[in-house]
Coordinates of C-alpha atoms and ligand atoms in Angstrom, one line a residue:
M1 CA -0.2 0.1 0.2
T2 CA 1.2 3.3 -0.4
K3 CA 2.4 5.4 2.4
T4 CA 0.8 8.8 3.0
K5 CA 3.9 11.0 3.6
C6 CA 4.5 13.7 1.0
S7 CA 7.8 13.8 -0.1
T8 CA 9.4 16.9 -1.8
R9 CA 10.9 16.4 -5.3
W10 CA 14.0 17.5 -5.9
I11 CA 13.7 18.2 -9.9
L12 CA 17.0 19.1 -10.8
A13 CA 18.7 16.2 -8.7
S14 CA 16.0 13.9 -10.4
A15 CA 17.7 15.3 -13.8
V16 CA 20.9 14.8 -13.0
A17 CA 20.4 11.0 -12.2
M18 CA 18.9 10.7 -15.0
L19 CA 21.9 11.8 -17.0
S20 CA 24.1 9.9 -14.6
I21 CA 22.5 6.6 -14.7
G22 CA 21.9 6.8 -18.3
G23 CA 19.4 4.1 -19.8
C24 CA 19.0 1.8 -17.2
G25 CA 14.8 2.3 -17.4
G26 CA 14.9 -1.1 -19.3
D27 CA 13.0 -1.6 -22.8
S28 CA 13.7 1.3 -25.1
G29 CA 14.8 -0.8 -28.3
G30 CA 12.7 0.8 -30.4
G31 CA 9.6 -1.5 -30.3
E32 CA 6.3 -1.2 -29.5
G33 CA 4.5 -1.4 -25.9
N34 CA 1.7 -1.0 -23.7
L35 CA 0.8 1.5 -20.9
T36 CA -2.0 1.0 -18.6
V37 CA -3.0 3.9 -16.4
L38 CA -4.7 2.7 -13.5
L39 CA -6.2 4.9 -10.7
E40 CA -5.2 4.5 -7.1
A41 CA -6.6 5.8 -3.9
E42 CA -4.3 6.3 -1.0
E43 CA -5.2 4.9 2.4
T44 CA -5.9 8.1 4.1
I45 CA -9.1 8.4 1.7
V46 CA -9.8 4.7 2.4
D47 CA -9.1 4.2 6.0
G48 CA -9.6 7.8 7.2
I49 CA -6.7 9.6 9.1
Q50 CA -6.4 9.0 12.7
A51 CA -5.8 10.9 15.7
G52 CA -2.4 10.5 17.5
T53 CA 1.3 11.5 17.2
G54 CA 2.8 9.7 14.4
D55 CA 4.2 11.5 11.4
E56 CA 0.6 10.3 9.4
N57 CA -1.9 11.2 12.1
I58 CA -3.7 14.3 13.0
L59 CA -1.6 16.1 15.6
D60 CA -4.4 17.8 17.3
G61 CA -6.8 15.6 18.9
F62 CA -9.1 14.7 15.7
D63 CA -9.9 11.5 13.5
V64 CA -11.5 12.5 10.1
D65 CA -13.0 9.5 7.8
F66 CA -14.9 9.7 4.3
S67 CA -17.9 7.9 2.8
R68 CA -17.3 9.4 -0.6
Y69 CA -14.1 10.8 -2.3
I70 CA -15.4 11.2 -5.8
A71 CA -13.0 13.0 -8.0
T72 CA -12.3 13.2 -11.9
V73 CA -8.6 12.1 -13.4
G74 CA -8.0 12.5 -17.1
L75 CA -6.1 13.9 -19.9
V76 CA -2.8 11.7 -19.4
A77 CA -0.1 13.2 -21.6
M78 CA 3.1 12.0 -21.7
N79 CA 6.5 12.5 -24.0
Q80 CA 10.5 11.0 -24.0
G81 CA 11.6 14.2 -23.3
G82 CA 11.2 17.5 -25.0
G83 CA 8.2 16.4 -26.6
S84 CA 9.5 13.4 -28.7
N85 CA 6.9 10.6 -28.6
A86 CA 4.4 12.8 -27.2
Q87 CA 1.0 10.5 -26.6
S88 CA -2.1 11.8 -25.2
S89 CA -5.4 10.7 -23.9
S90 CA -8.6 12.6 -23.6
T91 CA -10.2 10.4 -21.4
V92 CA -11.9 11.9 -18.3
V93 CA -13.4 9.4 -16.0
V94 CA -14.8 9.8 -12.8
A95 CA -14.7 7.3 -9.7
D96 CA -15.3 7.1 -5.8
F97 CA -12.0 6.5 -4.4
A98 CA -13.4 5.6 -1.5
S99 CA -14.1 2.4 -3.2
L100 CA -11.8 2.1 -5.7
P101 CA -10.1 -0.7 -3.9
T102 CA -12.8 -3.2 -4.4
T103 CA -13.6 -1.9 -8.0
A104 CA -12.3 -1.4 -11.4
S105 CA -9.2 1.1 -11.7
E106 CA -8.1 0.7 -15.3
F107 CA -9.1 3.9 -17.1
T108 CA -7.1 4.5 -19.8
T109 CA -4.5 2.6 -22.0
F110 CA -1.5 3.4 -24.6
Q111 CA -1.3 0.5 -27.4
G112 CA 1.4 0.1 -29.3
I113 CA 3.4 3.3 -28.6
P114 CA 7.2 3.2 -28.8
T115 CA 8.8 1.9 -26.0
G116 CA 11.1 3.6 -23.6
Q117 CA 11.4 6.1 -20.8
Y118 CA 8.2 8.7 -21.0
S119 CA 10.3 11.2 -19.0
E120 CA 7.4 13.6 -19.0
F121 CA 4.3 12.2 -17.6
G122 CA 1.1 14.0 -16.6
F123 CA -2.6 14.3 -16.2
E124 CA -5.5 16.4 -14.9
T125 CA -8.3 16.7 -12.5
P126 CA -10.8 18.7 -14.9
A127 CA -14.2 20.0 -14.9
P128 CA -16.1 16.7 -16.4
D129 CA -18.4 17.2 -19.4
E130 CA -20.6 14.6 -20.9
T131 CA -18.2 12.6 -22.0
V132 CA -16.9 11.8 -18.4
V133 CA -16.6 8.0 -18.4
N134 CA -18.0 6.5 -14.6
L135 CA -15.7 4.5 -13.5
N136 CA -17.0 2.7 -10.7
S137 CA -20.9 3.6 -10.5
V138 CA -21.0 7.0 -9.1
D139 CA -24.1 8.1 -8.2
S140 CA -25.5 9.5 -11.2
T141 CA -27.1 12.4 -9.3
D142 CA -23.5 13.4 -8.4
V143 CA -22.0 13.2 -11.8
E144 CA -24.6 15.5 -13.3
A145 CA -24.0 17.7 -10.6
M146 CA -20.3 17.7 -11.0
I147 CA -20.5 18.4 -14.9
E148 CA -22.9 21.5 -14.1
N149 CA -21.0 23.1 -11.8
G150 CA -17.9 22.3 -13.0
W151 CA -16.7 20.4 -9.9
S152 CA -13.6 18.2 -10.2
Y153 CA -13.8 16.9 -6.3
V154 CA -17.2 15.8 -4.2
I155 CA -15.7 14.8 -0.6
D156 CA -18.3 13.7 2.1
G157 CA -16.6 13.3 5.3
T158 CA -16.6 13.3 8.8
I159 CA -14.5 14.9 11.8
T160 CA -14.8 13.7 15.4
R161 CA -13.1 15.3 18.3
V162 CA -11.4 12.1 20.0
S163 CA -11.5 13.8 23.5
D164 CA -15.4 13.6 23.8
G165 CA -16.7 11.8 20.6
A166 CA -18.2 15.0 19.2
S167 CA -18.4 15.0 15.5
K168 CA -19.3 17.2 12.3
D169 CA -20.0 16.4 9.1
F170 CA -18.5 18.3 6.1
L171 CA -19.0 18.4 2.0
I172 CA -16.5 19.6 -0.2
E173 CA -18.0 20.4 -3.8
A174 CA -15.1 22.2 -5.3
D175 CA -13.5 22.9 -9.0
V176 CA -10.1 22.0 -8.5
P177 CA -8.8 22.2 -12.1
T178 CA -5.3 21.1 -12.2
I179 CA -2.9 20.6 -14.8
Y180 CA -0.1 17.8 -13.5
T181 CA 2.9 17.3 -15.1
R182 CA 6.7 15.7 -14.6
C183 CA 5.5 13.1 -12.4
A184 CA 8.5 11.2 -10.8
L185 CA 9.2 8.9 -8.0
A186 CA 11.8 10.4 -5.8
D187 CA 15.5 9.0 -6.8
Q188 CA 14.1 7.1 -9.9
E189 CA 14.2 8.2 -13.8
P190 CA 11.2 11.0 -13.8
G191 CA 7.8 9.6 -15.6
V192 CA 7.4 6.3 -16.7
N193 CA 8.9 3.8 -18.8
V194 CA 7.0 1.9 -21.2
S195 CA 7.7 -1.5 -22.0
R196 CA 5.7 -4.5 -23.9
N197 CA 3.0 -4.6 -21.0
S198 CA 3.4 -1.8 -18.3
S199 CA 1.4 -0.2 -16.0
V200 CA 1.4 3.6 -14.1
D201 CA -0.6 4.2 -11.1
V202 CA -2.4 7.4 -10.8
T203 CA -2.7 8.3 -7.4
L204 CA -4.9 10.7 -5.5
H205 CA -3.6 11.5 -2.0
G206 CA -6.6 12.3 0.7
D207 CA -4.9 14.6 3.4
H208 CA -3.5 17.1 1.9
I209 CA -6.5 19.8 3.3
F210 CA -4.9 18.8 6.6
F211 CA -1.3 20.0 5.5
N212 CA -0.3 22.9 8.0
G213 CA 0.8 24.6 4.1
F214 CA 2.2 23.8 1.4
P215 CA 5.6 22.5 2.6
D216 CA 8.8 22.2 0.8
E217 CA 9.8 19.1 2.6
E218 CA 7.7 16.1 4.1
G219 CA 9.4 16.3 7.2
N220 CA 8.1 19.7 7.9
V221 CA 4.4 18.6 7.1
Q222 CA 2.1 18.4 10.1
R223 CA -1.2 17.2 9.7
L224 CA -3.8 19.4 11.8
A225 CA -7.7 19.7 11.9
Q226 CA -8.6 22.2 14.2
W227 CA -9.2 24.8 11.5
L228 CA -12.1 22.6 10.0
W229 CA -13.7 21.9 13.2
D230 CA -13.8 25.7 14.2
I231 CA -15.5 26.6 10.8
E232 CA -19.2 28.0 11.6
D233 CA -22.1 26.3 10.2
T234 CA -23.3 29.7 9.0
N235 CA -26.2 28.9 7.6
D236 CA -27.7 26.0 9.9
D237 CA -27.9 22.9 7.6
G238 CA -26.0 20.7 9.7
V239 CA -23.3 20.3 7.7
L240 CA -19.8 22.9 6.7
T241 CA -20.2 23.8 3.1
R242 CA -19.0 26.0 0.3
P243 CA -21.2 28.6 1.6
D244 CA -19.6 27.9 5.7
F245 CA -16.0 27.7 4.1
E246 CA -16.2 30.8 2.1
A247 CA -17.5 32.4 5.1
A248 CA -14.6 31.8 6.8
T249 CA -12.3 34.6 6.3
D250 CA -10.1 34.9 9.4
V251 CA -7.6 33.0 7.6
G252 CA -4.9 34.4 10.2
S253 CA -7.1 32.5 13.1
L254 CA -7.9 30.0 11.1
F255 CA -4.3 29.2 9.8
P256 CA -2.0 31.0 12.2
T257 CA 1.9 31.7 11.5
P258 CA 4.2 30.0 12.1
V259 CA 2.6 27.0 12.1
Y260 CA 1.3 27.3 9.1
R261 CA 2.4 29.1 5.8
L262 CA 0.2 29.6 3.0
A263 CA 2.4 31.0 0.5
G264 CA 3.5 28.7 -2.4
G265 CA 0.3 26.9 -3.2
P266 CA -1.5 26.7 -6.4
I267 CA -3.8 30.2 -5.0
S268 CA -1.3 32.9 -5.0
E269 CA -3.5 34.6 -2.1
I270 CA -5.4 32.6 0.3
T271 CA -8.0 34.7 1.5
S272 CA -10.6 32.0 3.2
A273 CA -10.8 28.2 4.3
W274 CA -12.3 27.9 1.0
D275 CA -9.0 29.1 -1.2
F276 CA -7.1 26.8 1.4
I277 CA -9.4 23.6 0.6
R278 CA -9.1 24.3 -3.4
A279 CA -5.4 25.2 -3.2
Q280 CA -4.6 21.9 -1.2
L281 CA -6.7 19.4 -3.4
G282 CA -4.9 21.1 -6.1
T283 CA -2.0 19.5 -5.0
Q284 CA -3.0 15.9 -4.6
G285 CA -2.0 14.0 -7.7
H286 CA 0.8 11.5 -7.6
I287 CA 2.0 8.7 -9.6
F288 CA 3.0 5.0 -7.9
G289 CA 2.2 6.3 -4.4
E290 CA 4.3 8.8 -3.2
G291 CA 5.3 10.2 -7.0
E292 CA 5.3 13.7 -6.9
C293 CA 4.2 16.0 -9.9
E294 CA 4.4 19.7 -10.5
W295 CA 1.2 21.2 -10.4
S296 CA -0.6 24.1 -12.1
P297 CA -2.1 27.3 -10.6
L298 CA -5.7 27.1 -10.2
W299 CA -7.7 28.7 -12.9
A300 CA -11.0 30.1 -13.5
T301 CA -13.9 29.0 -11.0
T302 CA -16.7 29.1 -13.3
P303 CA -17.6 26.2 -15.5
D304 CA -17.9 27.9 -18.8
E305 CA -14.1 28.9 -18.4
T306 CA -12.6 26.0 -16.7
R307 CA -11.1 24.4 -20.1
S308 CA -11.2 27.2 -22.1
S309 CA -9.0 30.9 -22.3
A310 CA -8.3 30.8 -18.6
R311 CA -6.4 27.4 -18.7
P312 CA -3.1 28.1 -18.3
R313 CA -0.1 27.3 -20.6
R314 CA 2.9 25.6 -19.7
E315 CA 5.8 26.5 -22.0
T316 CA 9.4 25.4 -22.4
G317 CA 12.0 27.3 -21.7
S318 CA 15.1 27.1 -24.1
G319 CA 18.0 26.9 -21.8
T320 CA 20.3 24.3 -21.8
G321 CA 23.5 23.9 -19.1
A322 CA 22.5 25.9 -15.8
A323 CA 18.6 24.9 -15.1
A324 CA 17.1 28.5 -14.9
G325 CA 14.5 27.9 -11.9
I326 CA 11.7 25.8 -11.0
V327 CA 8.0 26.5 -12.1
A328 CA 5.6 28.7 -9.7
G329 CA 4.1 27.2 -7.1
T330 CA 5.9 23.8 -7.3
V331 CA 8.6 22.9 -4.7
A332 CA 9.7 26.4 -3.5
G333 CA 13.6 25.9 -2.8
A334 CA 13.5 22.6 -4.7
D335 CA 15.7 24.6 -7.5
T336 CA 19.1 23.8 -7.8
G337 CA 20.8 24.7 -10.9
A338 CA 23.2 27.4 -11.1
G339 CA 25.9 25.8 -12.6
T340 CA 28.1 26.7 -15.5
G341 CA 25.8 26.8 -18.3
A342 CA 24.6 29.7 -20.6
G343 CA 21.1 28.6 -21.1
T344 CA 18.7 31.5 -21.6
D345 CA 15.1 30.8 -20.0
T346 CA 12.6 32.2 -21.9
G347 CA 9.7 31.7 -19.3
T348 CA 8.2 35.0 -19.0
G349 CA 5.8 34.1 -15.9
A350 CA 5.0 36.2 -13.1
D351 CA 6.3 33.3 -10.9
T352 CA 9.2 33.7 -8.1
D353 CA 11.8 31.3 -8.3
T354 CA 13.0 30.9 -4.9
G355 CA 16.1 28.2 -5.6
T356 CA 19.6 28.9 -4.9
G357 CA 22.1 27.7 -6.9
A358 CA 24.2 24.6 -5.9
G359 CA 23.3 22.5 -9.0
A360 CA 25.9 21.0 -11.5
G361 CA 24.4 22.4 -14.2
A362 CA 23.7 19.7 -16.0
G363 CA 19.9 20.3 -16.2
T364 CA 18.1 21.0 -18.7
D365 CA 15.3 23.9 -18.5
T366 CA 12.2 23.2 -16.7
G367 CA 9.6 25.5 -18.1
R368 CA 7.2 27.7 -16.4
W369 CA 2.9 28.3 -15.9
H370 CA 1.4 31.0 -16.9
Ligands
CA401 CA1 -23.4 24.4 6.7

């Protein structure tokens, strides 16, 4: 099973490792192969998250369980580096991750594609449309509501205060249009290797809304739930939903510094609990359980715009030699790359690169999100 830690990916380090390791990825002999893409739910979704003092517990005395964890995933895209042998799938599925372990999880397959290392692999959690494939009997009412409203997530859960057993229900119905790119397992070649018959697990984590920010390193992650407990049921309907989260604008009280760091996430300025939820949900995509992906900023919040002009573009810089900075909102501080190269980065985004130069200068430019 997967672990629940969320490790930082040191992107250039991975690139350097790739170069030094060379073609260790196995079958790249020019043949054709198949890649099956599977969905995987982190155990936090299936088993819930328990109060405790362990690394993966909620530290401030709350249990959380999910009865439904419905999400849309799809639009897998990959290439063998520099755009070569690009493959993509238009399939988008909707699945209840809470019941995935006992139901179908295969959602798309690439057949007869060139074998080798697809060093750039990604996918999306898009707003669904009428073409969405219902993978494991998600209630049609939910699917229609997701299409109608552009929701990528419907999460139905309960938070319980262990000191007295009191509980509250919450329902998160959220548009979280995220493009995940450059997925990689730590200490392995980036992306996915395609051989004769290969597969990749696309994993959604379930616990990021309890992270104390958007941490650079897993050692810094704490899971805390007091903020959710403190949300007021403003409309007195017995469940915490979007209007309640949007009304919770006292961000400094809900997410106090220095315990929380709200900078560096997919939403540049978090002004409510709703922003925090959407931003954290926009970081939950992984491969092979713990393999980190870069995530795009979240964009429009209305269904009409989620797939159109507001969609961010990813541009690849043209530099070679010194790596020239990591994408905005990915892994702050993970950039190394003040080597000796003379590459020119052509990205012009408003990102702020926070890397400090200690790299070997062997990477290629990572591109930026706009
Ligand atoms: Ca309510």
